[in-house]
Short mmCIF file of C-alpha atoms in Angstrom, two decimals:
data_model
loop_
_atom_site.label_atom_id
_atom_site.label_comp_id
_atom_site.label_asym_id
_atom_site.label_seq_id
_atom_site.Cartn_x
_atom_site.Cartn_y
_atom_site.Cartn_z
CA PRO A 2 -5.51 74.51 100.27
CA THR A 3 -4.61 71.05 99.22
CA SER A 4 -2.59 68.12 100.50
CA SER A 5 0.51 69.38 98.54
CA GLY A 6 0.20 73.18 99.39
CA ILE A 7 -1.88 76.14 98.66
CA THR A 8 -3.02 77.07 95.14
CA PHE A 9 -4.02 80.54 94.07
CA ALA A 10 -5.76 81.40 90.72
CA TRP A 11 -5.69 84.39 88.60
CA ASP A 12 -9.02 86.33 88.65
CA ASN A 13 -10.79 89.05 86.77
CA ASN A 14 -9.13 92.52 87.07
CA GLU A 15 -5.95 91.15 88.49
CA LYS A 16 -3.03 93.75 87.80
CA ILE A 17 0.67 93.12 87.26
CA GLY A 18 3.60 95.64 86.86
CA VAL A 19 5.95 95.14 84.04
CA PHE A 20 9.41 96.55 83.74
CA PRO A 21 11.91 96.71 80.74
CA ILE A 22 15.33 95.64 82.00
CA ALA A 23 17.48 95.06 78.91
CA PRO A 24 19.18 96.33 77.07
CA LEU A 25 17.73 99.54 78.57
CA SER A 26 15.79 99.67 81.96
CA GLY A 27 12.97 101.99 82.58
CA SER A 28 9.74 102.62 84.59
CA GLN A 29 6.82 100.21 85.06
CA VAL A 30 3.51 100.05 83.41
CA GLY A 31 0.44 98.28 84.85
CA HIS A 32 -1.14 95.52 82.85
CA ILE A 33 -4.72 94.19 83.72
CA VAL A 34 -6.42 90.93 82.90
CA SER A 35 -10.13 90.83 81.96
CA GLY A 36 -12.49 87.92 82.58
CA PRO A 37 -12.24 86.21 79.29
CA SER A 38 -8.53 86.39 79.40
CA VAL A 39 -8.26 84.01 82.28
CA LYS A 40 -7.56 80.87 80.50
CA SER A 41 -7.27 78.65 83.52
CA GLY A 42 -6.42 79.00 87.17
CA ASP A 43 -2.68 79.26 86.49
CA TYR A 44 -2.68 81.05 83.09
CA ALA A 45 -4.10 84.52 82.22
CA GLU A 46 -3.41 87.08 79.39
CA PHE A 47 -2.86 90.68 80.36
CA ASP A 48 -3.10 93.69 78.11
CA GLY A 49 -2.59 97.47 78.29
CA GLY A 50 0.08 100.06 78.85
CA PRO A 51 1.33 103.19 77.34
CA TRP A 52 4.53 101.97 75.82
CA LEU A 53 5.52 99.56 73.13
CA LEU A 54 7.06 96.24 73.53
CA ARG A 55 10.37 96.43 71.60
CA ASP A 56 12.13 93.73 69.55
CA GLY A 57 15.32 92.50 71.22
CA SER A 58 14.19 93.78 74.60
CA THR A 59 13.85 91.77 77.86
CA TYR A 60 11.22 92.41 80.38
CA THR A 61 10.31 91.30 83.93
CA ALA A 62 7.04 91.49 85.89
CA TYR A 63 5.71 91.26 89.43
CA TYR A 64 2.48 90.90 91.44
CA PRO A 65 0.56 92.51 92.99
CA PHE A 66 0.71 95.83 91.18
CA GLN A 67 2.08 98.70 93.35
CA GLY A 68 0.63 101.94 91.86
CA SER A 69 2.43 104.17 94.49
CA MET A 70 5.87 103.48 92.91
CA THR A 71 7.58 106.68 91.44
CA LEU A 72 9.36 106.81 88.09
CA ASP A 73 12.64 106.67 89.96
CA ASP A 74 11.85 103.15 91.53
CA GLY A 75 13.51 100.36 89.60
CA TYR A 76 12.36 96.80 89.09
CA ASP A 77 14.57 96.02 92.20
CA GLN A 78 12.65 98.40 94.52
CA ILE A 79 9.23 96.75 94.62
CA PRO A 80 7.70 97.62 97.99
CA VAL A 81 6.66 94.73 100.09
CA SER A 82 4.39 95.00 103.14
CA LEU A 83 3.03 92.07 105.26
CA ALA A 84 1.43 94.34 107.81
CA GLY A 85 -2.23 94.42 108.50
CA GLN A 86 -3.13 90.82 107.56
CA ALA A 87 -6.83 89.91 108.45
CA GLN A 88 -8.55 86.64 107.93
CA SER A 89 -12.38 86.57 107.61
CA GLY A 90 -13.85 83.20 108.29
CA ASP A 91 -12.48 79.84 109.24
CA ASP A 92 -10.00 78.20 106.89
CA ASN A 93 -9.84 81.08 104.47
CA ALA A 94 -6.60 81.97 102.68
CA SER A 95 -8.17 84.61 100.34
CA HIS A 96 -6.66 87.51 102.13
CA ILE A 97 -3.25 86.34 101.26
CA GLY A 98 -3.96 85.82 97.55
CA GLU A 99 -5.48 89.31 97.13
CA SER A 100 -2.73 91.42 98.87
CA TYR A 101 0.16 89.32 100.25
CA ASP A 102 1.03 86.71 97.50
CA TYR A 103 4.01 88.58 96.16
CA MET A 104 5.40 87.11 92.97
CA PHE A 105 8.27 87.84 90.59
CA ALA A 106 8.72 86.78 87.00
CA THR A 107 11.65 85.11 85.17
CA PRO A 108 13.00 87.76 82.80
CA SER A 109 11.53 87.20 79.28
CA GLU A 110 12.36 88.57 75.84
CA TYR A 111 9.79 90.09 73.61
CA ASP A 112 8.36 87.74 70.94
CA PRO A 113 7.71 89.64 67.76
CA LYS A 114 5.67 86.84 66.19
CA ASP A 115 2.64 87.40 68.51
CA ASN A 116 3.63 90.78 69.81
CA SER A 117 3.88 89.54 73.45
CA VAL A 118 6.03 88.64 76.45
CA THR A 119 5.35 85.44 78.31
CA PHE A 120 6.17 85.43 81.99
CA GLU A 121 6.57 82.55 84.45
CA PHE A 122 5.75 83.71 87.91
CA HIS A 123 7.35 82.47 91.24
CA HIS A 124 5.88 82.87 94.68
CA VAL A 125 8.13 84.77 97.21
CA MET A 126 6.45 84.49 100.62
CA SER A 127 6.04 81.50 103.01
CA ILE A 128 2.58 80.74 104.18
CA ILE A 129 1.99 79.22 107.68
CA GLN A 130 -0.97 77.16 108.32
CA VAL A 131 -2.12 76.74 111.89
CA LYS A 132 -4.79 74.29 113.03
CA LEU A 133 -6.13 75.04 116.56
CA THR A 134 -8.54 72.67 118.33
CA MET A 135 -10.41 74.90 120.80
CA PRO A 136 -11.16 73.53 124.25
CA ASN A 137 -14.39 75.35 124.38
CA ALA A 138 -16.84 77.51 122.32
CA ALA A 139 -15.29 80.98 121.59
CA THR A 140 -15.17 83.80 119.03
CA LEU A 141 -11.51 84.59 118.16
CA SER A 142 -10.15 88.09 117.40
CA ASN A 143 -6.36 87.70 116.89
CA LEU A 144 -3.64 85.24 116.30
CA THR A 145 -0.06 86.23 117.31
CA PHE A 146 3.27 84.56 116.48
CA ALA A 147 6.11 85.62 118.84
CA ASN A 148 9.76 84.48 119.11
CA VAL A 149 10.13 82.92 122.48
CA ASN A 150 13.44 84.74 123.18
CA GLY A 151 12.20 88.20 121.96
CA ASP A 152 14.55 88.16 119.08
CA LYS A 153 13.50 90.27 116.06
CA THR A 154 13.27 87.45 113.55
CA PHE A 155 10.22 88.52 111.74
CA CYS A 156 9.94 91.24 109.27
CA THR A 157 6.97 93.18 107.75
CA ALA A 158 8.51 95.40 105.17
CA ALA A 159 10.97 94.99 102.53
CA LYS A 160 12.07 95.81 98.87
CA MET A 161 11.77 93.09 96.26
CA ASN A 162 13.71 92.44 93.10
CA ALA A 163 11.05 91.63 90.38
CA ALA A 164 13.66 89.64 88.30
CA THR A 165 15.01 87.48 91.05
CA GLY A 166 12.55 87.55 93.94
CA GLN A 167 15.47 88.67 96.27
CA LEU A 168 14.15 90.56 99.38
CA VAL A 169 16.07 93.28 101.10
CA LYS A 170 14.41 93.59 104.53
CA ASP A 171 13.84 96.96 106.15
CA ASP A 172 15.81 96.88 109.40
CA ASN A 173 13.08 99.21 111.01
CA ALA A 174 10.51 96.59 110.21
CA MET A 175 12.14 93.82 112.16
CA THR A 176 9.99 92.68 114.90
CA PRO A 177 9.80 89.79 117.57
CA SER A 178 6.12 89.09 116.71
CA VAL A 179 3.51 89.36 114.01
CA SER A 180 -0.27 89.28 114.30
CA LEU A 181 -3.30 88.01 112.22
CA ALA A 182 -6.53 89.91 112.76
CA LEU A 183 -9.72 87.65 112.79
CA SER A 184 -13.31 88.13 112.01
CA ASN A 185 -16.13 85.81 111.79
CA VAL A 186 -13.97 83.02 113.22
CA ALA A 187 -15.62 81.03 116.00
CA ALA A 188 -15.79 77.60 117.55
CA THR A 189 -19.39 76.83 118.32
CA ALA A 190 -18.59 73.81 120.49
CA ALA A 191 -15.65 72.28 122.40
CA ASN A 192 -12.88 70.41 120.41
CA GLN A 193 -13.82 72.16 117.33
CA GLU A 194 -10.73 72.65 114.97
CA LEU A 195 -10.15 76.14 113.38
CA THR A 196 -7.69 76.80 110.63
CA PHE A 197 -5.57 80.04 110.09
CA TYR A 198 -3.19 81.26 107.37
CA ILE A 199 -0.53 83.98 107.49
CA ALA A 200 2.21 85.10 105.04
CA ILE A 201 5.71 85.65 106.34
CA MET A 202 9.00 86.32 104.64
CA PRO A 203 11.09 83.17 104.50
CA THR A 204 13.30 83.31 107.62
CA THR A 205 14.70 81.17 110.51
CA THR A 206 12.85 82.16 113.61
CA GLY A 207 13.75 79.57 116.28
CA GLN A 208 10.95 78.67 118.62
CA VAL A 209 7.71 80.49 118.24
CA LYS A 210 4.82 80.85 120.59
CA VAL A 211 1.38 81.08 119.04
CA THR A 212 -1.37 82.71 120.92
CA ALA A 213 -5.08 83.01 120.04
CA THR A 214 -7.14 85.72 121.77
CA ASP A 215 -10.94 85.62 121.89
CA THR A 216 -13.36 88.46 122.08
CA ASN A 217 -13.64 88.15 125.89
CA GLY A 218 -9.90 88.61 126.28
CA GLU A 219 -9.17 84.90 127.10
CA SER A 220 -6.00 83.44 125.38
CA TYR A 221 -4.90 80.01 124.17
CA SER A 222 -1.23 79.45 123.62
CA ALA A 223 1.23 76.79 122.24
CA THR A 224 4.91 76.78 121.54
#
């Protein structure tokens, strides 16, 4: 986290899915980055895959890699799930970077000069940062965001287009509230500030009630 937003960096063993989309579309292949190929926090080189890059063809990519997709699933059918988010420790956003920082790549044409395709990735999700000043010492177990009117404005599942980032939300996954499980998050004294992060799909929610629950069942809320 910085004053201008949250930055995530490529790391060893990261994996992306790559699709050919023009002139012919096809199934995905997974490409992995090895440690020496991470040139900097925002640039990495991926290698691997059972098919050849072809001259004149255009490709797109997405992250994180979804190995459960079938051969019939196209580049516009990337499964997105925001369920099960859990933060370990105060002021820690690593759970989002590892599993919920969905990205799509601007389509790019194969470059025969160096036998590669270069992708520019774009983030899809919104990340909410919440700072809570605890009135007393407590160990927290859960943070919940709920629409005050009970409207189903949040969504926990969708399909993403890897070329545009467009999300088609699952109607059955629309919900009035979402939760962030917490572990190793505690205020050791009164008036201590704690910081939390949760990824959501960009949406208009109206007023939201935020409730923190501690391990003794006590709750702390704000709208």
